[in-house]
Tab-separated table of C-alpha atoms and ligand atoms in Angstrom:
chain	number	residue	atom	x	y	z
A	1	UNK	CA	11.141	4.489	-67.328
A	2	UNK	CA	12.553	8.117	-67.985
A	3	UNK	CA	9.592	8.973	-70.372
A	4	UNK	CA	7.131	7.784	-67.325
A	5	UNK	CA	9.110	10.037	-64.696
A	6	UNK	CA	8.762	13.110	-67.585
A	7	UNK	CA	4.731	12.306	-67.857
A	8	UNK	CA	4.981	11.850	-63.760
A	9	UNK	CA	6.833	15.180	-63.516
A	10	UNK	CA	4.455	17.040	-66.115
A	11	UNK	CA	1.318	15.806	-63.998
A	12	UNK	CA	2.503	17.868	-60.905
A	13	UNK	CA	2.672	21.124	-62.906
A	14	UNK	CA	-0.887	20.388	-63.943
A	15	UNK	CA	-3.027	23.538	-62.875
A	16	UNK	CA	-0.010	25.581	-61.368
A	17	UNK	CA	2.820	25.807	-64.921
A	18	UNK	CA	0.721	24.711	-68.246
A	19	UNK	CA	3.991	25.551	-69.959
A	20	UNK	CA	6.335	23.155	-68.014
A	21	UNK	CA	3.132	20.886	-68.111
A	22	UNK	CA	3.162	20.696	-72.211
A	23	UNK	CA	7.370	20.951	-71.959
A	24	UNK	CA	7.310	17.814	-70.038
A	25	UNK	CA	4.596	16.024	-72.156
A	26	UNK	CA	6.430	16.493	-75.069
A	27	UNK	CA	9.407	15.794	-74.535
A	28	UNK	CA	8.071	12.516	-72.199
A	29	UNK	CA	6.678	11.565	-75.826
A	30	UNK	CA	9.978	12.413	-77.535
A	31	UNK	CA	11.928	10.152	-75.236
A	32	UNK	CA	9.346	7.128	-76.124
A	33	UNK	CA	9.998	8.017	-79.685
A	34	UNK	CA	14.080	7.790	-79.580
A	35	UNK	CA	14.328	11.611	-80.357
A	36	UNK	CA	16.484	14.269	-79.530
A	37	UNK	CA	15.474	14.458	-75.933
A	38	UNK	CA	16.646	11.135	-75.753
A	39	UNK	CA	20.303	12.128	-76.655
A	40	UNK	CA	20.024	14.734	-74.105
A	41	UNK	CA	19.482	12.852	-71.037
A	42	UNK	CA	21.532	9.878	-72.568
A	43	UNK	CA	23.444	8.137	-69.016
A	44	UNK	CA	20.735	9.750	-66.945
A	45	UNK	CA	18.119	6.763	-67.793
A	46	UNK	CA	19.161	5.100	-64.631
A	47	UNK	CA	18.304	8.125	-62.559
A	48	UNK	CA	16.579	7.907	-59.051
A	49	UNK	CA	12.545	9.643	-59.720
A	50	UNK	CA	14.240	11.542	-56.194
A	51	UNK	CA	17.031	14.050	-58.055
A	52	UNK	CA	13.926	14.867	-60.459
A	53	UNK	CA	15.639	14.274	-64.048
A	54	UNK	CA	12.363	15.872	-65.566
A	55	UNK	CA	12.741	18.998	-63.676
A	56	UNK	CA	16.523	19.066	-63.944
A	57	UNK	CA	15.501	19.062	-68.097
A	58	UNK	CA	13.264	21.647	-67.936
A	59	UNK	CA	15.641	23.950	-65.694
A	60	UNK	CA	18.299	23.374	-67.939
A	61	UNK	CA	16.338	24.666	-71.174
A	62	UNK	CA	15.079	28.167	-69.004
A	63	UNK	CA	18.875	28.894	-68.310
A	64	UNK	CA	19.194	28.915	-71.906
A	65	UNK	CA	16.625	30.982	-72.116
A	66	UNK	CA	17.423	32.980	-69.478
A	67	UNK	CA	21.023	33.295	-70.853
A	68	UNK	CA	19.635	35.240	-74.234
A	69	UNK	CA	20.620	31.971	-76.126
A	70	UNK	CA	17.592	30.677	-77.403
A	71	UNK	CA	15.556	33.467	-79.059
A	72	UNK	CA	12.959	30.978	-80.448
A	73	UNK	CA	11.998	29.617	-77.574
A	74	UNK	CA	12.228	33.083	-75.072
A	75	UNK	CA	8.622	34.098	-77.027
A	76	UNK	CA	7.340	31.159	-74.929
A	77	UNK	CA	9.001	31.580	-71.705
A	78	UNK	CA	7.208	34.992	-69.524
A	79	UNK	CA	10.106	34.897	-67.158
A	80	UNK	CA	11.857	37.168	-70.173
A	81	UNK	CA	8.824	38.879	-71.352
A	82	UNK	CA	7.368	35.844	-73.612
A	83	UNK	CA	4.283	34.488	-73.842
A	84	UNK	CA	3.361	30.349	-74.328
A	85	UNK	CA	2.022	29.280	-77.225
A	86	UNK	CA	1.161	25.646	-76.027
A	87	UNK	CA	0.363	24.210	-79.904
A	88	UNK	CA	3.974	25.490	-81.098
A	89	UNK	CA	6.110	25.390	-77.950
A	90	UNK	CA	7.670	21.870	-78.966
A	91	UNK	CA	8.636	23.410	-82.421
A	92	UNK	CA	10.316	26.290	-80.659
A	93	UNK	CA	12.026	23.478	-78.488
A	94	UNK	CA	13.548	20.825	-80.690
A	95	UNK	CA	16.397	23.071	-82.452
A	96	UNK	CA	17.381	24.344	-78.756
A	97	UNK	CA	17.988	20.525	-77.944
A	98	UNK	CA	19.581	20.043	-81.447
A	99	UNK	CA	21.674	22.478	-81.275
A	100	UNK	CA	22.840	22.461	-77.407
A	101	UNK	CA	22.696	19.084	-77.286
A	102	UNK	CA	26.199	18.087	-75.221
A	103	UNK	CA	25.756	21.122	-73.208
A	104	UNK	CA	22.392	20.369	-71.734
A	105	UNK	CA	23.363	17.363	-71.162
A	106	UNK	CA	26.206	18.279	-69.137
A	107	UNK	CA	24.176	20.780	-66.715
A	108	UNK	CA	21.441	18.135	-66.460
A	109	UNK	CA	24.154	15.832	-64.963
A	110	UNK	CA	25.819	18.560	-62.857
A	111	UNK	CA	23.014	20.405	-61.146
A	112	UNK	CA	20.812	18.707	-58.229
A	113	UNK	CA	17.424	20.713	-58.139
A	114	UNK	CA	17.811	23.925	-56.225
A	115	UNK	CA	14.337	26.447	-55.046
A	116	UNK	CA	14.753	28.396	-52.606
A	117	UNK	CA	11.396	29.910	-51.693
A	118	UNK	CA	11.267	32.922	-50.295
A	119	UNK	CA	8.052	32.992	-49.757
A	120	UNK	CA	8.727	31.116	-45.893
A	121	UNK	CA	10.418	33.968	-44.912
A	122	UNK	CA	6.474	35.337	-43.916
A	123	UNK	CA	6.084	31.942	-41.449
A	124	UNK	CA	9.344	32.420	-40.240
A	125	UNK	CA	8.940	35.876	-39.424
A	126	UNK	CA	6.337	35.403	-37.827
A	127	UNK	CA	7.758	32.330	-35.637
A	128	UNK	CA	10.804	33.932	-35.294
A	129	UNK	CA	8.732	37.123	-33.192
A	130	UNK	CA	6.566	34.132	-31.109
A	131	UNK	CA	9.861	32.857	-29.931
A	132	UNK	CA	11.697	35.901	-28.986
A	133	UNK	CA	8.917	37.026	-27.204
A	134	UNK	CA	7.911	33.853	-25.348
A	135	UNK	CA	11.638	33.309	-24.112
A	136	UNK	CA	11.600	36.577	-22.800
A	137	UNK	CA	8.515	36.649	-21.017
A	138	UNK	CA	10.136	32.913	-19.511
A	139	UNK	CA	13.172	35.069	-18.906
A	140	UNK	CA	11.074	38.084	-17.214
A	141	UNK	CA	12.129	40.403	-19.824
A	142	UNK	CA	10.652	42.938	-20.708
A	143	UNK	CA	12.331	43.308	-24.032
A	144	UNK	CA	11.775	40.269	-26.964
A	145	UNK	CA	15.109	38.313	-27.248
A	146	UNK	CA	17.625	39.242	-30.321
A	147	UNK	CA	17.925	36.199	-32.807
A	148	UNK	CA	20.900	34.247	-34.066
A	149	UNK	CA	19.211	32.663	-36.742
A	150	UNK	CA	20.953	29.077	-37.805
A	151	UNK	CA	19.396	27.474	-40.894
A	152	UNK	CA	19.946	23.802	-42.027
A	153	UNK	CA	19.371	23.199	-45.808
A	154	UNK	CA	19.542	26.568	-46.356
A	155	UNK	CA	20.242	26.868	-49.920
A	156	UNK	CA	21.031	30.083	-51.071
A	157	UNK	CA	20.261	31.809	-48.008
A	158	UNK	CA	17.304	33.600	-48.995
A	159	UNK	CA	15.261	32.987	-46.150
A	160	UNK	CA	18.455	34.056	-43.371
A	161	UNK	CA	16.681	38.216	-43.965
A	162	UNK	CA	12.842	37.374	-43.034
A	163	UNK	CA	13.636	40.632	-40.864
A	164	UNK	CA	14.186	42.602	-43.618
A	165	UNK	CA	11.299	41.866	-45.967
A	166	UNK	CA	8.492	44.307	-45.876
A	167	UNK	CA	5.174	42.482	-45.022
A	168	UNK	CA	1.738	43.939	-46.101
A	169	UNK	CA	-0.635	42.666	-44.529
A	170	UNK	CA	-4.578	42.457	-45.948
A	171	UNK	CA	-5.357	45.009	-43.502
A	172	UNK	CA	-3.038	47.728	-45.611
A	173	UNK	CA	-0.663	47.626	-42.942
A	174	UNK	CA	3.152	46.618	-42.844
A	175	UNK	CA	5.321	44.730	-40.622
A	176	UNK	CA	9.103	43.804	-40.860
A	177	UNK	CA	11.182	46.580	-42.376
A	178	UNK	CA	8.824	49.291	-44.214
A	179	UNK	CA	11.455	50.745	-45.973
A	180	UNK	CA	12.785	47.243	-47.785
A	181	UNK	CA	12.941	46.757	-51.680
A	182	UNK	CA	11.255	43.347	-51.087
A	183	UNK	CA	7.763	43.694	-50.049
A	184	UNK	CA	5.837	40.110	-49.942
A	185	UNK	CA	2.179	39.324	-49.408
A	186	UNK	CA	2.322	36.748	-47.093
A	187	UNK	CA	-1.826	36.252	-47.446
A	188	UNK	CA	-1.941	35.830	-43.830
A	189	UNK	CA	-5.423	34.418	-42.075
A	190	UNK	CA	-5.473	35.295	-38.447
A	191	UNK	CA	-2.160	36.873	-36.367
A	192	UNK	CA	0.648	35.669	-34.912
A	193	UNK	CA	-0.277	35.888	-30.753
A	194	UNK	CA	2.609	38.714	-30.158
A	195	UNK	CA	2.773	42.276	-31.208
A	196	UNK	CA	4.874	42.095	-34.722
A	197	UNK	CA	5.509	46.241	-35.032
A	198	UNK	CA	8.222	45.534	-32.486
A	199	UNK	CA	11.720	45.032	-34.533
A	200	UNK	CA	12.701	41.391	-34.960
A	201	UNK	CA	16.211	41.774	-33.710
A	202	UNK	CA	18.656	39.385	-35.951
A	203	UNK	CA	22.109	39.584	-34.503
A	204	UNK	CA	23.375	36.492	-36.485
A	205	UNK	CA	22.516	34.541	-39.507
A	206	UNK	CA	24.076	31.586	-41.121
A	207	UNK	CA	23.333	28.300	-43.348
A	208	UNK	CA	24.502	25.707	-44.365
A	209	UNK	CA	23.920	22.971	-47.214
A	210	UNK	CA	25.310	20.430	-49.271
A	211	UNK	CA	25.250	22.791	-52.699
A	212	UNK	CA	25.204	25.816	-51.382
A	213	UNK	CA	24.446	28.426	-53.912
A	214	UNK	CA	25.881	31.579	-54.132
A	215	UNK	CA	23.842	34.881	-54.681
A	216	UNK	CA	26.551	36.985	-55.003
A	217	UNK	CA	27.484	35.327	-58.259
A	218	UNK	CA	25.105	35.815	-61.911
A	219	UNK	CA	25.991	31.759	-62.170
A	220	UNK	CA	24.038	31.330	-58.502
A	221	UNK	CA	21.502	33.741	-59.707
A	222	UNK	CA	20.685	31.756	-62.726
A	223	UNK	CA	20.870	28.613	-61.495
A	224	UNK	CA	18.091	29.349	-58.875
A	225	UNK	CA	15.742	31.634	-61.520
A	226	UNK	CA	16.194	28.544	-64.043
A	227	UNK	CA	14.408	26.394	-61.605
A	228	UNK	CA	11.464	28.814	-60.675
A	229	UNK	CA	8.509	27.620	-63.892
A	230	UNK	CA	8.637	30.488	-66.277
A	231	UNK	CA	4.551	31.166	-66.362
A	232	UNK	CA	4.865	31.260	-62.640
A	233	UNK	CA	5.134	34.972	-62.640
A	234	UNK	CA	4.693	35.705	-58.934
A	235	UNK	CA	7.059	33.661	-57.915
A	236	UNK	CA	9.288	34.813	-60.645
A	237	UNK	CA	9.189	38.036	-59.237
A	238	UNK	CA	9.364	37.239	-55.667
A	239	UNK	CA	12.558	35.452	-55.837
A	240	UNK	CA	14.350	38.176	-58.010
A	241	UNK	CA	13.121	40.208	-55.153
A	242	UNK	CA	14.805	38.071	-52.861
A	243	UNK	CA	17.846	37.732	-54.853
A	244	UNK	CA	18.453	41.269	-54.777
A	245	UNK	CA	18.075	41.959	-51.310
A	246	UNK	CA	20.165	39.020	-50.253
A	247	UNK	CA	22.851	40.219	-52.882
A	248	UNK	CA	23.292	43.227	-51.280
A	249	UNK	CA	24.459	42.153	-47.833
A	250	UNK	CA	24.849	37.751	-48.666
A	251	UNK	CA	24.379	35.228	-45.903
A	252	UNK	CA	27.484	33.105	-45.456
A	253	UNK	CA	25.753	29.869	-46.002
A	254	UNK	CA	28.625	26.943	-45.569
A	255	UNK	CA	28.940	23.483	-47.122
A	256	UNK	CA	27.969	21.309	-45.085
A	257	UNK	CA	25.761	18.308	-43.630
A	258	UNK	CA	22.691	19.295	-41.185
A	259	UNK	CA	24.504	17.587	-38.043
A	260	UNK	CA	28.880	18.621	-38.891
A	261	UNK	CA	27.362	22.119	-38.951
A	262	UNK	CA	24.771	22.030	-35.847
A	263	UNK	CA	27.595	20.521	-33.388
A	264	UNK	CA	29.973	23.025	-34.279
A	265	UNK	CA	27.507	26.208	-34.129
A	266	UNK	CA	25.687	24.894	-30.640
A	267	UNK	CA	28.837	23.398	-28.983
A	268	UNK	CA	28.892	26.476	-26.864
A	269	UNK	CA	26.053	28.793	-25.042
A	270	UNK	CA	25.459	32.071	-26.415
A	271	UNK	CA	24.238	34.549	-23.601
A	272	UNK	CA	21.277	37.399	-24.062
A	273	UNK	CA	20.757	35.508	-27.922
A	274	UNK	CA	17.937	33.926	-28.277
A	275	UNK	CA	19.770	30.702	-30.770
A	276	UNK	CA	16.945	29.157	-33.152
A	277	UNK	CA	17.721	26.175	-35.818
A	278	UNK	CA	15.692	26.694	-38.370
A	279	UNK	CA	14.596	24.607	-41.697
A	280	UNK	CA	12.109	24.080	-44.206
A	281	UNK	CA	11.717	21.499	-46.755
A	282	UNK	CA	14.856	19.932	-46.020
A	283	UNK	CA	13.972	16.757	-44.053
A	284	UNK	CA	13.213	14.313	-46.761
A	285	UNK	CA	16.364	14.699	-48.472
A	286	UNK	CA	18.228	14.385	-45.195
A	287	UNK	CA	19.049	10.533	-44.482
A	288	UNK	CA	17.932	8.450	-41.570
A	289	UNK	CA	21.572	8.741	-39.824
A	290	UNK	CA	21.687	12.529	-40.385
A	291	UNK	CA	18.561	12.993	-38.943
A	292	UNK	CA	19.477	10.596	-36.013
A	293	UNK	CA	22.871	12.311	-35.402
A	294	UNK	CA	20.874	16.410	-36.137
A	295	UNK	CA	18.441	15.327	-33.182
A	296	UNK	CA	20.650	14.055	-30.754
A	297	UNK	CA	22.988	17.089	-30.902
A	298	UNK	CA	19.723	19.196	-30.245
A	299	UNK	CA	19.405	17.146	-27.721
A	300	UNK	CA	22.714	17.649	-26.303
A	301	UNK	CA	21.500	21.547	-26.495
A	302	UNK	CA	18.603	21.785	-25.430
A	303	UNK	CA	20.434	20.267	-22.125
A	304	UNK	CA	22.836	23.285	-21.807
A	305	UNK	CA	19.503	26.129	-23.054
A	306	UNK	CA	19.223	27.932	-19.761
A	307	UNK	CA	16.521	31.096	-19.631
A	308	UNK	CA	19.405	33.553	-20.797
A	309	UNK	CA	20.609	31.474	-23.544
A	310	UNK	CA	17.545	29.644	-24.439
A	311	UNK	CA	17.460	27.798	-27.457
A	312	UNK	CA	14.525	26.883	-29.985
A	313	UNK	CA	13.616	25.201	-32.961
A	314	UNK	CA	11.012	26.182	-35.718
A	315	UNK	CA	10.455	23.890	-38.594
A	316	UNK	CA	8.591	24.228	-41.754
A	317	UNK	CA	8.463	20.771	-43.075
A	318	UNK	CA	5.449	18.665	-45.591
A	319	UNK	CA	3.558	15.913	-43.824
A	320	UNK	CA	1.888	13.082	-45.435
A	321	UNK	CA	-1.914	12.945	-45.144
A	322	UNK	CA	-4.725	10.629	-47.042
A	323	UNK	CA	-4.783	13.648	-49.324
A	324	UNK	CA	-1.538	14.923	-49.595
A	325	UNK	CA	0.678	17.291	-47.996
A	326	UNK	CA	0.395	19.854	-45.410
A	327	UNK	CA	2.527	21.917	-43.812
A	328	UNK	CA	2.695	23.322	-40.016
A	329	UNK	CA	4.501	25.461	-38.632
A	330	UNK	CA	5.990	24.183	-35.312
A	331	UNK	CA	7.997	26.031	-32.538
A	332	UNK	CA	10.227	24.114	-29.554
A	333	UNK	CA	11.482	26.361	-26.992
A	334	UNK	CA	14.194	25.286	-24.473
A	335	UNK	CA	14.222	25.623	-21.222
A	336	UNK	CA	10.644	26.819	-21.361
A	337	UNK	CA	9.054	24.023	-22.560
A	338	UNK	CA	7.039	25.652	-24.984
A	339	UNK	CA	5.663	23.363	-27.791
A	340	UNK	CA	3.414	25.590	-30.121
A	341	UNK	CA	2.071	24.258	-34.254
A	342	UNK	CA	1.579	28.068	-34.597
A	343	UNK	CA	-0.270	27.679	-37.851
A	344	UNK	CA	-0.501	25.669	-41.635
A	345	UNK	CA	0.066	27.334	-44.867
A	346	UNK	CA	0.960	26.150	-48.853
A	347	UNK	CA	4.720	24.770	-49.538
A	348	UNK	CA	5.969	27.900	-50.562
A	349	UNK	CA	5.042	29.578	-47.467
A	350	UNK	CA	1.992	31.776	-48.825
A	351	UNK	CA	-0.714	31.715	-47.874
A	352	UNK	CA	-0.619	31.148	-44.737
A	353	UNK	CA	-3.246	30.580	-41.544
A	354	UNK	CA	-2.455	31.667	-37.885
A	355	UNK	CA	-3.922	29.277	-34.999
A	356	UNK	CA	-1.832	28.602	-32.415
A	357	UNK	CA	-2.356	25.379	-30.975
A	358	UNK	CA	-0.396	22.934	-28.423
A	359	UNK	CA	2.219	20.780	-30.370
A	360	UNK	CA	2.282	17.395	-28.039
B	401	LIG	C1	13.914	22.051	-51.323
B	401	LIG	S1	15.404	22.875	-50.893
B	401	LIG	C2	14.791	23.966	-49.619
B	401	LIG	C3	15.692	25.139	-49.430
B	401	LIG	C4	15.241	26.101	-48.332
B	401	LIG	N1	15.246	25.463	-47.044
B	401	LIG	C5	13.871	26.703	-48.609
B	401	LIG	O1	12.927	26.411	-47.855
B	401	LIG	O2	13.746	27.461	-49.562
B	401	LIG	C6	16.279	21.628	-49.937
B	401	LIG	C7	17.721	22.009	-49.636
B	401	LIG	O3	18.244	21.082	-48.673
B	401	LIG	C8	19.611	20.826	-48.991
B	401	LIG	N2	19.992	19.569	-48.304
B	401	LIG	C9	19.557	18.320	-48.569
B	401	LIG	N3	20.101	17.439	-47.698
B	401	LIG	C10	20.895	18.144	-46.859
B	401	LIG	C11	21.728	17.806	-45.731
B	401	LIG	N4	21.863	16.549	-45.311
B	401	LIG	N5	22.385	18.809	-45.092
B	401	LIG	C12	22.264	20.082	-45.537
B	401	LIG	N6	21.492	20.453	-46.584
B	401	LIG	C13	20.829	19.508	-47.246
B	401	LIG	C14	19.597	20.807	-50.508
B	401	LIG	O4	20.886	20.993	-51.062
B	401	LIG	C15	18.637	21.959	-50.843
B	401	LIG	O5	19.303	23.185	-50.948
């Protein structure tokens, strides 16, 4: 059962991390055989496929690595400068698991798996500038809204700056804050429909999440680096990118569920703020009473959004198809009425394609 979620697990890395592919494959073969692996995730057997033992595994291992404790194996891992060696990796592995045995074991039971992807930050900046500028122009403003920006499942808060990334676009220019250590290509097709050189005003931002993690600490740091695949280089760098700029001025992101936070932070109106619940990836985990109670306290919102305290909601959330996933960006705007899918992109937010179409 476990070595069938490991080969399950491995088959999903298939194209996009050869090394966690090979990582998984072996150690899937390791758990038929009654090896070490199998003393590693011994009282895990039972696990749901849904906390993602496999992947919990394989993050424990690159905090090892990460943590300049397993020399061996850090030639195979490019997050610290290695390089795989597919035909040798498992060699490298088995005296890590030998020798760390109880402790993996003990992270593998004590972390849930945590990515935050910075790479949404590009949709949502570019939803977040759609919505202040459509409730102003409902407002008869001249200016766009500012933003208090309110994000449910928000990990470590990574995505609460999207206004502080700088964006270069294919065209050479750059959008969002020029002069930010964090510059992403968001590998836009098409525009967002509003003028994006005028400042995204963020006046307030705040999370919240069951295990929230904290940047400002190195144990948050590592915990959400060990879970990026170590051959994945650009998204390796991206989220140290991230890290650091969140580091330097952290979003308070509480712990919390999706609807004990909303009530509290929409119980009252906020005038001349444009107020915008955001959240991305987050829905499946949440359960069917959650998400019953989170949309009828928007609904108890949206009743109180008036044109100088609207309220709206942008979502960045997988959808099932015949094929697989796919992924829309969607914008609600209250009292407007404005119901935009502004445009699709990949899971991690990049690349991403522009076409603003009615969302009925
Ligand atoms: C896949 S991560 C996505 C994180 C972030 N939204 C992003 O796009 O990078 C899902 C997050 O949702 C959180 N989560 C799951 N259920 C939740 C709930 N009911 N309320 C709040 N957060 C929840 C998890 O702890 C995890 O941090």
């Amino acid at each position: 059962m476990l070595a069938q979620l490991f080969t399950d697990a491995a088959q999903s890395c298939k194209g996009s991390s050869p090394l966690t592919e090979s990582l998984l494959l072996n150690a899937a073969a390791d758990l038929s055989a009654g090896g070490v692996t199998t003393r590693v995730m011994a009282g895990y057997e039972r696990d749901r496929k849904g906390t993602m033992p496999a992947l919990r595994f394989a993050g424990a291992l690159h905090r090892l690595v990460l943590e300049g404790r397993a020399p061996g194996l850090a030639k195979h891992y490019p997050s610290v400068g290695g390089s795989p060696h597919l035909a040798t990796l498992w060699d490298a592995v088995l005296p890590v698991l030998r020798e760390h045995t109880d402790e993996l074991r003990a992270r593998i039971g004590a972390t849930v798996v945590q990515t935050n992807e910075p790479g949404r930050s590009a949709p949502l900046f570019g939803g977040l500038q759609v919505a202040a500028h459509a409730a102003a122009v409902a407002a008869g403003r001249d200016e766009p809204f500012p933003v208090r920006l309110l994000e449910i499942g928000a990990s470590a808060g990574l995505n609460l700056h999207p206004d502080r990334i700088a964006y270069r676009l294919g065209d050479g220019a750059v959008v969002g804050d020029p002069d930010s250590p964090f510059v992403l290509d968001p590998e836009w097709t098409g525009r967002p429909s509003v003028d994006l050189t005028r400042p995204l005003r963020i006046v307030e931002r705040e999370g919240c999440d069951l295990h929230p993690i904290d940047v400002s600490t190195e144990d948050g740091r590592l915990t959400l680096s060990s879970f990026v695949w170590a051959d994945q280089l650009h998204r390796w760098d991206r989220l140290q990118a991230a890290l650091e700029l969140a580091a330097a001025d952290p979003a308070p992101v509480r712990q919390a569920t999706g609807p004990d936070w909303l009530a509290d932070r929409l119980a009252g109106q906020v005038p001349d703020v444009l107020t915008v619940v955001w959240h991305s990836v987050v829905w499946q985990y949440v359960s069917p009473a959650d998400r019953a109670e989170g949309r009828a306290i928007l609904a108890d919102a949206v009743a109180r959004a008036t044109p100088e305290a609207p309220l709206a909601l942008l979502v960045y959330e997988p959808r099932r198809t015949h094929t697989g996933y796919e992924f829309h960006l969607l914008l609600k705007l209250w009292p407007a009425g404005v119901s935009l899918r502004l445009g699709s992109g990949r899971g991690h937010g990049v690349p991403f394609n522009w076409e603003e179409q009615e969302w009925v």
